[in-house]
Short mmCIF file of C-alpha atoms and ligand atoms in Angstrom, two decimals:
data_model
loop_
_atom_site.label_atom_id
_atom_site.label_comp_id
_atom_site.label_asym_id
_atom_site.label_seq_id
_atom_site.Cartn_x
_atom_site.Cartn_y
_atom_site.Cartn_z
CA MET H 1 19.57 4.32 -8.77
CA LYS H 2 15.85 3.84 -9.26
CA LEU H 3 15.13 1.45 -12.13
CA SER H 4 11.63 1.44 -13.53
CA LEU H 5 9.81 -1.85 -13.63
CA ARG H 6 9.88 -1.68 -17.41
CA LEU H 7 13.67 -1.29 -17.54
CA LYS H 8 14.15 -4.10 -15.05
CA PHE H 9 12.01 -6.35 -17.17
CA ALA H 10 13.92 -5.42 -20.36
CA PHE H 11 17.30 -6.02 -18.67
CA PHE H 12 16.10 -9.33 -17.36
CA THR H 13 14.94 -10.60 -20.78
CA ILE H 14 18.13 -9.40 -22.48
CA PHE H 15 20.26 -11.04 -19.82
CA ILE H 16 18.39 -14.33 -20.22
CA LEU H 17 18.73 -14.13 -23.99
CA LEU H 18 22.49 -13.50 -23.81
CA LEU H 19 22.86 -16.38 -21.42
CA LEU H 20 20.92 -18.67 -23.74
CA THR H 21 22.93 -17.60 -26.80
CA ALA H 22 26.22 -18.15 -25.01
CA ALA H 23 25.09 -21.54 -23.76
CA ALA H 24 23.86 -22.57 -27.23
CA SER H 25 27.12 -21.55 -28.84
CA LEU H 26 29.24 -23.30 -26.20
CA ILE H 27 27.26 -26.53 -26.31
CA SER H 28 27.10 -26.68 -30.10
CA THR H 29 30.85 -25.94 -30.40
CA ILE H 30 31.75 -28.70 -27.98
CA GLU H 31 29.38 -31.20 -29.59
CA LEU H 32 30.43 -30.38 -33.14
CA GLN H 33 34.09 -30.54 -32.20
CA LYS H 34 33.57 -33.93 -30.61
CA TYR H 35 31.67 -35.15 -33.63
CA TYR H 36 34.22 -33.93 -36.15
CA ARG H 37 37.17 -35.25 -34.17
CA GLN H 38 35.55 -38.64 -33.94
CA ARG H 39 34.74 -38.71 -37.63
CA ILE H 40 38.22 -37.61 -38.68
CA THR H 41 39.82 -40.06 -36.28
CA GLU H 42 37.73 -42.90 -37.71
CA GLN H 43 38.58 -41.82 -41.23
CA LEU H 44 42.29 -41.67 -40.43
CA GLU H 45 42.14 -45.06 -38.71
CA SER H 46 40.63 -46.78 -41.71
CA LYS H 47 43.09 -45.07 -44.01
CA LEU H 48 45.97 -46.19 -41.80
CA GLU H 49 44.72 -49.78 -42.00
CA GLU H 50 44.65 -49.45 -45.76
CA ILE H 51 48.19 -48.02 -45.83
CA LEU H 52 49.53 -50.75 -43.57
CA TYR H 53 48.02 -53.35 -45.83
CA LEU H 54 49.44 -51.73 -48.93
CA LEU H 55 52.85 -51.32 -47.33
CA ASN H 56 52.84 -54.90 -46.07
CA TYR H 57 51.46 -56.80 -48.99
CA THR H 58 52.15 -54.72 -52.11
CA SER H 59 55.17 -53.06 -53.54
CA LEU H 60 53.73 -49.60 -52.83
CA GLY H 61 56.26 -47.28 -51.26
CA PHE H 62 59.34 -49.49 -51.83
CA ASP H 63 61.74 -49.69 -54.65
CA SER H 64 62.88 -52.95 -56.22
CA ASN H 65 65.61 -53.20 -53.53
CA GLY H 66 63.08 -53.20 -50.83
CA ASN H 67 64.01 -49.68 -49.67
CA LEU H 68 61.48 -46.90 -48.95
CA ASP H 69 60.61 -45.04 -52.13
CA TYR H 70 60.32 -41.51 -50.72
CA VAL H 71 58.90 -39.85 -53.80
CA GLN H 72 56.26 -42.50 -54.34
CA LEU H 73 55.16 -42.32 -50.70
CA VAL H 74 54.93 -38.54 -50.80
CA ARG H 75 52.72 -38.72 -53.86
CA TYR H 76 50.57 -41.35 -52.21
CA ALA H 77 50.08 -39.14 -49.14
CA GLU H 78 49.12 -36.25 -51.41
CA ILE H 79 46.47 -38.44 -53.01
CA LEU H 80 45.13 -39.29 -49.55
CA GLY H 81 45.12 -35.58 -48.76
CA ALA H 82 46.81 -36.37 -45.42
CA ARG H 83 50.25 -36.12 -43.88
CA LEU H 84 51.91 -39.51 -43.45
CA THR H 85 54.70 -40.10 -40.92
CA LEU H 86 56.66 -43.32 -40.28
CA VAL H 87 58.66 -43.67 -37.05
CA ASP H 88 60.95 -46.42 -35.83
CA SER H 89 60.77 -48.02 -32.40
CA ALA H 90 63.30 -45.51 -31.02
CA GLY H 91 61.08 -42.58 -32.10
CA THR H 92 63.22 -41.48 -35.03
CA VAL H 93 61.21 -40.21 -37.96
CA ILE H 94 62.09 -42.27 -41.04
CA PHE H 95 59.51 -40.76 -43.33
CA ASP H 96 57.33 -37.66 -43.30
CA SER H 97 55.35 -36.62 -46.36
CA LYS H 98 55.71 -32.95 -45.40
CA VAL H 99 59.46 -33.09 -44.69
CA LYS H 100 62.14 -33.44 -47.33
CA GLN H 101 64.19 -36.63 -46.99
CA ASP H 102 67.45 -34.78 -46.39
CA SER H 103 65.86 -32.62 -43.69
CA LEU H 104 64.71 -35.61 -41.66
CA ILE H 105 67.78 -35.47 -39.51
CA TYR H 106 66.57 -32.15 -38.05
CA VAL H 107 63.23 -33.56 -36.99
CA GLU H 108 63.15 -34.26 -33.25
CA ASN H 109 62.35 -37.58 -31.66
CA HIS H 110 58.64 -38.29 -31.90
CA LEU H 111 58.22 -40.91 -29.18
CA ASP H 112 57.03 -38.38 -26.58
CA ARG H 113 54.16 -37.20 -28.84
CA PRO H 114 50.89 -38.19 -27.10
CA GLU H 115 49.54 -40.19 -30.07
CA PHE H 116 52.74 -42.28 -30.27
CA ARG H 117 52.82 -42.90 -26.53
CA GLN H 118 49.20 -44.00 -26.65
CA ALA H 119 49.85 -46.19 -29.70
CA GLN H 120 52.82 -47.78 -27.92
CA GLN H 121 50.56 -48.80 -25.05
CA GLN H 122 47.21 -49.45 -26.77
CA GLY H 123 48.12 -50.10 -30.41
CA ILE H 124 46.39 -46.96 -31.54
CA GLY H 125 46.50 -43.32 -30.41
CA SER H 126 45.10 -39.99 -31.42
CA HIS H 127 45.69 -36.34 -30.56
CA GLN H 128 44.82 -32.91 -31.81
CA ARG H 129 47.28 -30.01 -31.68
CA THR H 130 49.13 -27.46 -33.72
CA SER H 131 52.05 -29.18 -35.40
CA ALA H 132 55.46 -28.04 -34.18
CA THR H 133 56.90 -29.15 -37.51
CA VAL H 134 54.57 -27.36 -39.93
CA ASN H 135 52.63 -24.99 -37.55
CA VAL H 136 49.07 -25.90 -38.59
CA PRO H 137 46.33 -27.44 -36.35
CA PHE H 138 46.27 -31.18 -37.01
CA GLN H 139 44.33 -34.23 -35.96
CA TYR H 140 46.84 -37.05 -35.52
CA VAL H 141 46.19 -40.82 -35.47
CA ALA H 142 49.08 -43.22 -34.92
CA VAL H 143 49.15 -47.06 -35.03
CA ARG H 144 51.74 -49.63 -34.07
CA VAL H 145 52.91 -51.49 -37.14
CA PRO H 146 52.54 -55.29 -36.78
CA GLN H 147 55.94 -56.99 -37.08
CA PHE H 148 55.03 -59.52 -39.72
CA SER H 149 56.00 -57.45 -42.71
CA VAL H 150 57.30 -59.31 -45.81
CA LYS H 151 59.20 -56.26 -46.88
CA LYS H 152 62.85 -56.43 -45.91
CA ASN H 153 63.58 -52.88 -44.81
CA PHE H 154 60.17 -52.15 -43.47
CA LYS H 155 60.82 -53.97 -40.24
CA GLN H 156 62.46 -50.93 -38.73
CA THR H 157 59.16 -49.01 -38.99
CA ALA H 158 57.47 -49.29 -35.59
CA PHE H 159 54.69 -46.69 -36.01
CA ALA H 160 52.72 -45.13 -38.84
CA ARG H 161 50.92 -41.87 -38.35
CA LEU H 162 48.37 -40.01 -40.46
CA ALA H 163 47.47 -36.39 -39.81
CA LEU H 164 44.79 -34.18 -41.28
CA PRO H 165 44.70 -30.40 -40.94
CA VAL H 166 41.60 -29.45 -39.01
CA GLU H 167 41.54 -25.83 -40.08
CA GLU H 168 38.39 -26.61 -42.01
CA VAL H 169 36.68 -27.93 -38.92
CA GLN H 170 37.57 -24.81 -37.06
CA TYR H 171 36.27 -22.75 -39.94
CA VAL H 172 32.97 -24.65 -39.83
CA LEU H 173 32.79 -24.13 -36.07
CA ARG H 174 33.48 -20.45 -36.47
CA GLN H 175 30.67 -20.29 -39.00
CA VAL H 176 28.28 -22.09 -36.71
CA ARG H 177 29.20 -19.85 -33.78
CA TRP H 178 28.78 -16.75 -35.89
CA LYS H 179 25.35 -17.92 -37.05
CA ILE H 180 24.28 -18.61 -33.50
CA PHE H 181 25.35 -15.14 -32.40
CA ALA H 182 23.72 -13.56 -35.44
CA GLY H 183 20.51 -15.43 -34.58
CA GLY H 184 20.89 -14.30 -30.99
CA GLY H 185 21.35 -10.73 -32.16
CA ILE H 186 18.20 -10.84 -34.23
CA ALA H 187 16.38 -12.41 -31.29
CA LEU H 188 17.79 -9.65 -29.09
CA ILE H 189 16.36 -6.91 -31.30
CA PHE H 190 13.07 -8.74 -31.46
CA MET H 191 13.05 -9.34 -27.69
CA THR H 192 13.87 -5.71 -26.99
CA PHE H 193 10.75 -4.62 -28.81
CA LEU H 194 8.71 -7.45 -27.35
CA SER H 195 9.84 -6.77 -23.78
CA TYR H 196 9.16 -3.09 -24.28
CA TYR H 197 5.66 -3.92 -25.45
CA ILE H 198 4.98 -6.51 -22.72
CA SER H 199 6.39 -4.35 -19.95
CA LYS H 200 4.36 -1.42 -21.19
CA LYS H 201 1.26 -3.56 -21.07
CA LEU H 202 2.21 -4.72 -17.58
CA THR H 203 3.17 -1.36 -16.16
CA TYR H 204 0.48 0.78 -17.81
CA PRO H 205 -2.25 -0.14 -15.28
CA LEU H 206 0.22 0.48 -12.44
CA SER H 207 1.23 3.89 -13.72
CA ARG H 208 -2.47 4.75 -14.19
CA LEU H 209 -3.09 3.82 -10.56
CA ALA H 210 -0.11 5.94 -9.53
CA GLN H 211 -1.51 8.91 -11.46
CA VAL H 212 -4.90 8.65 -9.76
CA ALA H 213 -3.21 8.13 -6.38
CA GLU H 214 -1.26 11.32 -7.01
CA SER H 215 -4.47 13.26 -7.60
CA VAL H 216 -5.95 11.75 -4.42
CA LYS H 217 -2.83 12.87 -2.58
CA ASN H 218 -3.44 16.38 -3.87
CA GLY H 219 -6.87 16.31 -2.29
CA SER H 220 -9.20 15.05 -4.99
CA LEU H 221 -11.25 12.47 -3.10
CA GLU H 222 -13.63 12.25 -6.09
CA ALA H 223 -10.96 10.42 -8.10
CA TYR H 224 -11.71 6.94 -9.41
CA PHE H 225 -9.25 4.10 -9.98
CA GLU H 226 -9.98 2.50 -13.37
CA ARG H 227 -9.97 -1.27 -13.53
CA THR H 228 -7.77 -1.59 -16.62
CA SER H 229 -7.02 -5.30 -16.19
CA SER H 230 -8.69 -8.28 -14.59
CA ASP H 231 -5.60 -9.42 -12.67
CA GLU H 232 -4.12 -8.50 -9.30
CA VAL H 233 -3.68 -4.90 -10.45
CA GLY H 234 -7.42 -4.78 -11.20
CA ASP H 235 -8.15 -6.14 -7.73
CA LEU H 236 -5.90 -3.45 -6.30
CA ALA H 237 -7.91 -0.80 -8.18
CA ASP H 238 -11.14 -2.18 -6.66
CA LEU H 239 -9.56 -2.16 -3.22
CA LEU H 240 -8.40 1.43 -3.61
CA ASN H 241 -11.86 2.50 -4.82
CA GLY H 242 -13.40 0.86 -1.75
CA MET H 243 -10.92 2.68 0.43
CA LEU H 244 -11.68 6.00 -1.27
CA SER H 245 -15.45 5.69 -0.92
CA LYS H 246 -14.97 4.83 2.77
CA LEU H 247 -12.82 7.93 3.13
CA ARG H 248 -15.44 10.04 1.35
CA GLN H 249 -18.15 8.75 3.72
CA ASP H 250 -15.96 9.41 6.72
CA LEU H 251 -15.24 12.88 5.47
CA VAL H 252 -18.97 13.62 5.11
CA LYS H 253 -19.51 12.47 8.71
CA PHE H 254 -16.52 14.46 9.87
CA ARG H 255 -17.72 17.64 8.16
CA LYS H 256 -21.20 17.21 9.61
CA LEU H 257 -19.68 16.77 13.07
CA GLU H 258 -17.52 19.80 12.51
CA LYS H 259 -20.59 21.81 11.53
CA VAL H 260 -22.49 20.65 14.61
CA ARG H 261 -19.52 21.63 16.79
CA THR H 262 -19.24 25.13 15.37
CA GLN H 263 -23.00 25.55 15.60
CA PHE H 264 -22.89 24.41 19.20
CA LEU H 265 -20.06 26.81 19.99
CA GLY H 266 -21.99 29.65 18.33
CA ASN H 267 -25.12 28.77 20.30
CA VAL H 268 -23.23 28.60 23.57
CA SER H 269 -21.59 31.98 23.13
CA HIS H 270 -24.90 33.49 22.07
CA GLU H 271 -26.68 32.07 25.12
CA LEU H 272 -23.93 33.33 27.43
CA ARG H 273 -23.93 36.78 25.94
CA THR H 274 -27.55 37.62 26.74
CA PRO H 275 -27.44 37.17 30.53
CA ILE H 276 -23.95 38.70 30.80
CA PHE H 277 -25.03 41.80 28.85
CA THR H 278 -28.17 42.12 30.93
CA VAL H 279 -26.26 41.91 34.23
CA GLN H 280 -23.70 44.36 32.86
CA GLY H 281 -26.50 46.76 31.88
CA TYR H 282 -28.10 46.75 35.33
CA LEU H 283 -24.79 47.16 37.12
CA GLU H 284 -23.78 50.02 34.83
CA THR H 285 -27.07 51.84 35.46
CA LEU H 286 -26.63 51.41 39.21
CA LEU H 287 -23.05 52.70 39.07
CA GLN H 288 -24.07 55.77 37.11
CA ASN H 289 -27.01 56.52 39.41
CA PRO H 290 -25.74 56.13 42.98
CA ASN H 291 -28.85 57.85 44.39
CA ILE H 292 -31.36 55.57 42.78
CA ASP H 293 -34.50 54.86 44.82
CA LYS H 294 -34.64 51.70 46.85
CA ILE H 295 -37.50 50.07 44.98
CA THR H 296 -35.76 50.40 41.60
CA LEU H 297 -32.49 49.28 43.15
CA LYS H 298 -34.08 46.13 44.52
CA ASN H 299 -35.84 45.51 41.23
CA PHE H 300 -32.58 45.84 39.26
CA LEU H 301 -30.67 43.66 41.65
CA ALA H 302 -33.39 40.97 41.49
CA LYS H 303 -33.24 41.03 37.69
CA ALA H 304 -29.46 40.82 37.68
CA PHE H 305 -29.65 37.95 40.17
CA PHE H 306 -32.16 36.11 37.93
CA GLN H 307 -29.71 36.39 35.07
CA THR H 308 -26.85 34.95 37.14
CA VAL H 309 -29.11 32.05 38.11
CA ARG H 310 -29.74 31.53 34.41
CA LEU H 311 -26.03 31.64 33.69
CA ASN H 312 -25.38 29.13 36.41
CA ASN H 313 -28.08 26.78 35.06
CA LEU H 314 -26.73 27.11 31.58
CA LEU H 315 -23.21 26.26 32.67
CA LYS H 316 -24.47 23.30 34.69
CA ASP H 317 -26.36 22.01 31.65
CA LEU H 318 -23.36 22.54 29.39
CA ILE H 319 -21.11 20.61 31.73
CA ASP H 320 -23.70 17.80 31.85
CA ILE H 321 -24.00 17.70 28.06
CA SER H 322 -20.26 17.61 27.51
CA ARG H 323 -19.83 14.91 30.19
CA ILE H 324 -22.54 12.80 28.57
CA GLU H 325 -21.27 13.25 25.02
CA SER H 326 -17.64 12.60 25.86
CA GLY H 327 -18.71 9.39 27.58
CA GLU H 328 -17.40 10.69 30.88
CA MET H 329 -20.75 10.32 32.57
CA LYS H 330 -20.82 7.04 34.47
CA LEU H 331 -24.16 5.69 35.61
CA ASN H 332 -24.58 4.16 39.05
CA TYR H 333 -27.25 1.53 38.59
CA SER H 334 -29.30 0.18 41.45
CA TYR H 335 -32.83 -0.94 42.29
CA PHE H 336 -34.77 1.69 44.16
CA ASP H 337 -38.34 2.15 45.37
CA VAL H 338 -40.18 4.06 42.65
CA ALA H 339 -43.09 5.31 44.79
CA LYS H 340 -40.84 6.71 47.52
CA TRP H 341 -38.58 8.30 44.96
CA LEU H 342 -41.38 10.10 43.09
CA GLN H 343 -43.05 11.18 46.35
CA LYS H 344 -39.85 12.89 47.42
CA LEU H 345 -39.49 14.62 44.03
CA THR H 346 -43.14 15.73 44.11
CA ALA H 347 -42.57 17.33 47.50
CA GLU H 348 -39.56 19.20 46.13
CA LEU H 349 -41.34 20.41 42.99
CA LEU H 350 -44.72 21.29 44.54
CA PRO H 351 -43.76 24.82 45.68
CA LYS H 352 -42.67 25.72 42.15
CA ALA H 353 -45.99 24.56 40.73
CA GLN H 354 -47.88 26.47 43.36
CA GLU H 355 -45.86 29.61 42.59
CA ASN H 356 -47.19 29.32 39.04
CA ASN H 357 -50.75 28.72 40.16
CA LEU H 358 -50.76 25.15 38.94
CA HIS H 359 -52.18 21.98 40.37
CA PHE H 360 -49.55 19.33 40.79
CA LYS H 361 -50.29 15.75 41.76
CA LEU H 362 -48.68 12.38 41.84
CA PHE H 363 -50.39 9.33 40.41
CA ALA H 364 -49.21 6.05 41.91
CA ASP H 365 -49.94 2.60 40.47
CA SER H 366 -52.04 0.36 42.72
CA ASP H 367 -49.04 -1.96 42.83
CA SER H 368 -46.84 0.65 44.40
CA GLN H 369 -44.48 -1.78 46.10
CA MET H 370 -41.97 -2.03 43.26
CA LYS H 371 -38.44 -1.11 42.46
CA VAL H 372 -36.98 0.26 39.25
CA TYR H 373 -33.49 -0.24 37.92
CA GLY H 374 -31.41 2.78 37.04
CA ASP H 375 -29.26 5.68 38.22
CA GLN H 376 -31.52 7.38 40.73
CA GLU H 377 -29.71 10.71 40.73
CA LYS H 378 -29.67 11.04 36.94
CA LEU H 379 -33.30 9.94 36.67
CA SER H 380 -34.20 12.60 39.25
CA GLN H 381 -32.61 15.14 36.95
CA VAL H 382 -34.85 13.84 34.15
CA ILE H 383 -38.02 14.14 36.24
CA ILE H 384 -37.07 17.65 37.41
CA ASN H 385 -36.39 18.76 33.81
CA LEU H 386 -39.67 17.35 32.53
CA VAL H 387 -41.77 18.70 35.43
CA GLU H 388 -40.11 22.11 35.11
CA ASN H 389 -41.03 22.14 31.41
CA ALA H 390 -44.60 21.10 32.26
CA ILE H 391 -44.74 24.04 34.67
CA LYS H 392 -42.98 26.54 32.38
CA TYR H 393 -45.04 25.85 29.29
CA ASN H 394 -48.37 25.65 31.08
CA LYS H 395 -51.41 27.93 31.27
CA PRO H 396 -52.49 29.73 34.42
CA GLY H 397 -54.72 27.46 36.47
CA GLY H 398 -53.52 24.41 34.58
CA SER H 399 -52.29 21.18 36.09
CA VAL H 400 -49.28 18.87 36.02
CA GLU H 401 -49.32 15.18 36.79
CA LEU H 402 -46.42 12.91 37.56
CA GLY H 403 -47.19 9.21 37.63
CA PHE H 404 -46.04 5.63 37.22
CA ILE H 405 -47.84 2.58 35.84
CA ARG H 406 -46.64 -1.02 36.02
CA LYS H 407 -46.57 -2.95 32.71
CA ASN H 408 -45.30 -6.50 33.39
CA ASP H 409 -41.58 -6.15 34.02
CA LEU H 410 -41.55 -2.48 33.05
CA VAL H 411 -42.70 0.69 34.73
CA THR H 412 -43.88 3.62 32.62
CA ILE H 413 -43.13 6.97 34.20
CA TYR H 414 -44.98 9.95 32.75
CA ILE H 415 -45.32 13.70 33.18
CA SER H 416 -48.43 15.23 31.66
CA ASP H 417 -49.61 18.80 31.61
CA THR H 418 -52.59 20.84 30.45
CA GLY H 419 -50.31 23.40 28.90
CA MET H 420 -49.87 24.99 25.52
CA GLY H 421 -48.87 21.78 23.75
CA ILE H 422 -46.31 21.39 20.97
CA GLU H 423 -46.96 21.57 17.24
CA LYS H 424 -46.38 18.24 15.47
CA GLU H 425 -43.57 19.55 13.28
CA HIS H 426 -41.60 20.70 16.34
CA ILE H 427 -41.87 17.45 18.27
CA PRO H 428 -38.93 15.65 16.57
CA ARG H 429 -36.70 18.67 17.11
CA ILE H 430 -37.31 19.61 20.77
CA PHE H 431 -34.61 17.12 21.88
CA GLU H 432 -31.94 18.95 19.90
CA ARG H 433 -29.54 21.09 21.85
CA PHE H 434 -30.67 24.74 22.12
CA TYR H 435 -33.90 24.04 20.25
CA ARG H 436 -36.83 26.02 21.57
CA VAL H 437 -40.26 26.29 19.97
CA ASP H 438 -40.87 29.80 21.23
CA LYS H 439 -37.50 31.35 21.95
CA GLU H 440 -38.86 34.44 23.66
CA ARG H 441 -41.08 32.55 26.01
CA SER H 442 -38.40 30.00 26.80
CA ARG H 443 -35.88 32.71 27.53
CA ALA H 444 -38.40 34.63 29.63
CA VAL H 445 -38.82 31.57 31.83
CA GLY H 446 -35.07 31.04 32.00
CA GLY H 447 -34.78 28.21 29.49
CA THR H 448 -31.76 27.54 27.28
CA GLY H 449 -33.02 24.56 25.26
CA LEU H 450 -30.59 22.04 26.76
CA GLY H 451 -33.00 20.35 29.19
CA LEU H 452 -34.55 17.82 26.80
CA ALA H 453 -31.17 17.06 25.17
CA ILE H 454 -29.88 15.97 28.58
CA VAL H 455 -33.12 14.04 29.27
CA LYS H 456 -32.78 12.16 25.98
CA HIS H 457 -29.16 11.18 26.67
CA ILE H 458 -29.90 9.92 30.18
CA ILE H 459 -32.93 7.88 29.11
CA GLN H 460 -30.96 6.44 26.17
CA ALA H 461 -28.23 5.41 28.58
CA HIS H 462 -30.93 3.39 30.36
CA ASN H 463 -31.66 1.60 27.06
CA SER H 464 -35.00 3.34 26.82
CA SER H 465 -36.47 6.29 24.93
CA VAL H 466 -38.70 9.30 25.62
CA ILE H 467 -42.15 9.26 24.01
CA VAL H 468 -43.94 12.58 23.40
CA GLU H 469 -47.67 12.91 22.88
CA SER H 470 -48.97 16.42 22.48
CA SER H 471 -51.82 18.40 21.00
CA LEU H 472 -51.60 22.11 20.51
CA GLY H 473 -53.47 24.18 23.09
CA GLU H 474 -54.44 21.11 25.15
CA GLY H 475 -51.27 19.79 26.69
CA SER H 476 -48.40 17.34 26.42
CA LYS H 477 -47.31 14.04 27.89
CA PHE H 478 -43.70 12.87 28.15
CA SER H 479 -43.13 9.23 29.15
CA PHE H 480 -40.42 6.57 29.31
CA ASP H 481 -40.10 2.99 30.55
CA LEU H 482 -37.74 1.58 33.16
CA LYS H 483 -37.04 -2.01 34.19
CA ALA H 484 -39.06 -2.97 37.28
CA LYS H 485 -39.00 -5.65 39.94
CA SER H 486 -41.57 -6.30 42.68
CA SER H 487 -40.18 -5.78 46.14
N1 ATP G 1 -44.30 20.38 28.34
C1 ATP G 1 -44.05 21.17 27.29
N2 ATP G 1 -45.07 21.84 26.69
C2 ATP G 1 -44.82 22.62 25.61
N3 ATP G 1 -43.62 22.81 25.06
C3 ATP G 1 -42.58 22.18 25.62
C4 ATP G 1 -42.74 21.32 26.75
N4 ATP G 1 -41.53 20.81 27.06
C5 ATP G 1 -40.67 21.35 26.17
N5 ATP G 1 -41.28 22.17 25.31
C6 ATP G 1 -40.66 22.89 24.16
O1 ATP G 1 -39.45 22.25 23.86
C7 ATP G 1 -38.38 23.19 23.93
C8 ATP G 1 -37.13 22.49 24.43
O2 ATP G 1 -37.22 22.10 25.75
P1 ATP G 1 -35.98 22.03 26.70
O3 ATP G 1 -36.37 21.52 28.00
O4 ATP G 1 -34.96 21.27 25.95
O5 ATP G 1 -35.51 23.53 26.74
P2 ATP G 1 -36.00 24.74 27.63
O6 ATP G 1 -37.02 24.27 28.56
O7 ATP G 1 -36.36 25.82 26.67
O8 ATP G 1 -34.67 25.15 28.37
P3 ATP G 1 -34.00 24.38 29.58
O9 ATP G 1 -34.76 23.16 29.85
O10 ATP G 1 -32.61 24.13 29.10
O11 ATP G 1 -34.03 25.33 30.70
C9 ATP G 1 -38.86 24.26 24.86
O12 ATP G 1 -38.22 25.47 24.59
C10 ATP G 1 -40.34 24.32 24.54
O13 ATP G 1 -40.55 25.11 23.40
MG1 MG G 2 -36.56 22.52 29.89
#
């Protein structure tokens, strides 16, 4: 069974209260009983002393013959308001103010009564019990009678006993107990309300938190946990709010990422579609016209081939991008001769520049005997990408320059061209995947807009960055620094 915090609290307070009431009643009963018994015993003792004196030294209780005057003694006991019993040394009752004289023979031997046994040993004894003779609760006190009596027939009396009914004490105790329980009852009612109020105050902030948590569970990340108290529950609310705002931020990032992914996927399929459709178109035409002339056939095949080259490049770039972004790309760092490296690349790229009627030259720093630190293969890819761009976005008769300049412990590598240049507003965006300033031109020269994205990632992996300087119609310069060491 699930008990609410409030109910648990109420049960707990009520249980404590009951326990306290029971303990109070028990303790007060015991203490009062002890007190009353002691007081009654003392009272009976002093009365017994008085009786013994009167019996010993006055004529009270005896007739002129020195015999016990039963009637007189009974009256005397009535005045005392107590029951008086006289017993001889054998335990036989010789007088009892509550028993008629002629019935005495039926009264059993009294020597085994606890108060008499105690009196026999210690001179005085007391006991409380319900009387077997008259069937009422009594407090008994018995004393041994000193054997110096002047009265003739009194000698046979060995013990005198006084008894008081303690019904009244028990009545008082009952009253006290009743009052304690009545007080407890009132306290219980009071505590029930109080515990309800306190527990409500305690559990309200918690149930508020639970409500808000429920709405969060149902998807409302805009929910806010109120700080209804300045205690631990309040701290919990703060903590939950912190958690929520972190979640909200994460969600914003996640959604952005998701958007980028779908955009990327859309771009990829779009880029793939164009060359595939084109190839399909050429092949279809050729199939439908088996007698096509040789010149057109060669032309169509060349165009279809160009598109497959494009497709291949695109796929290569896509694989590179995904390797880089998934962190799969591992760089193989080493020191290598920068001049030799760029000379080799220049030789590879020169034919392409010449095809486009461009001048292409390499500028080497006077201090050409130096090594750079990096992944040579990946950096070659960067140079090829940048030089290809410089060729693609150039003007007929223009020029491209690849060069390196030593700056202390760094080497700046640059690729500059006298091409069309890039408008300022486009510069920050050209490194985005699939971003092309002039889509038609880029596509015409076989571009997909992934080149600079790959360049950026590789240079970043070398703890460096690509710097672009460009002016429209005049040309552009792409540069980056690498760590250098003289060889
Ligand atoms: N040297 C340059 N001069 C003028 N514009 C440039 C130059 N380099 C890049 N751009 C512009 O930046 C865009 C992005 O370049 P990027 O290299 O990423 O793609 P791409 O060359 O179009 O295709 P890819 O390199 O994937 O074949 C290009 O489309 C072009 O508009
Ligand atoms: Mg490019």
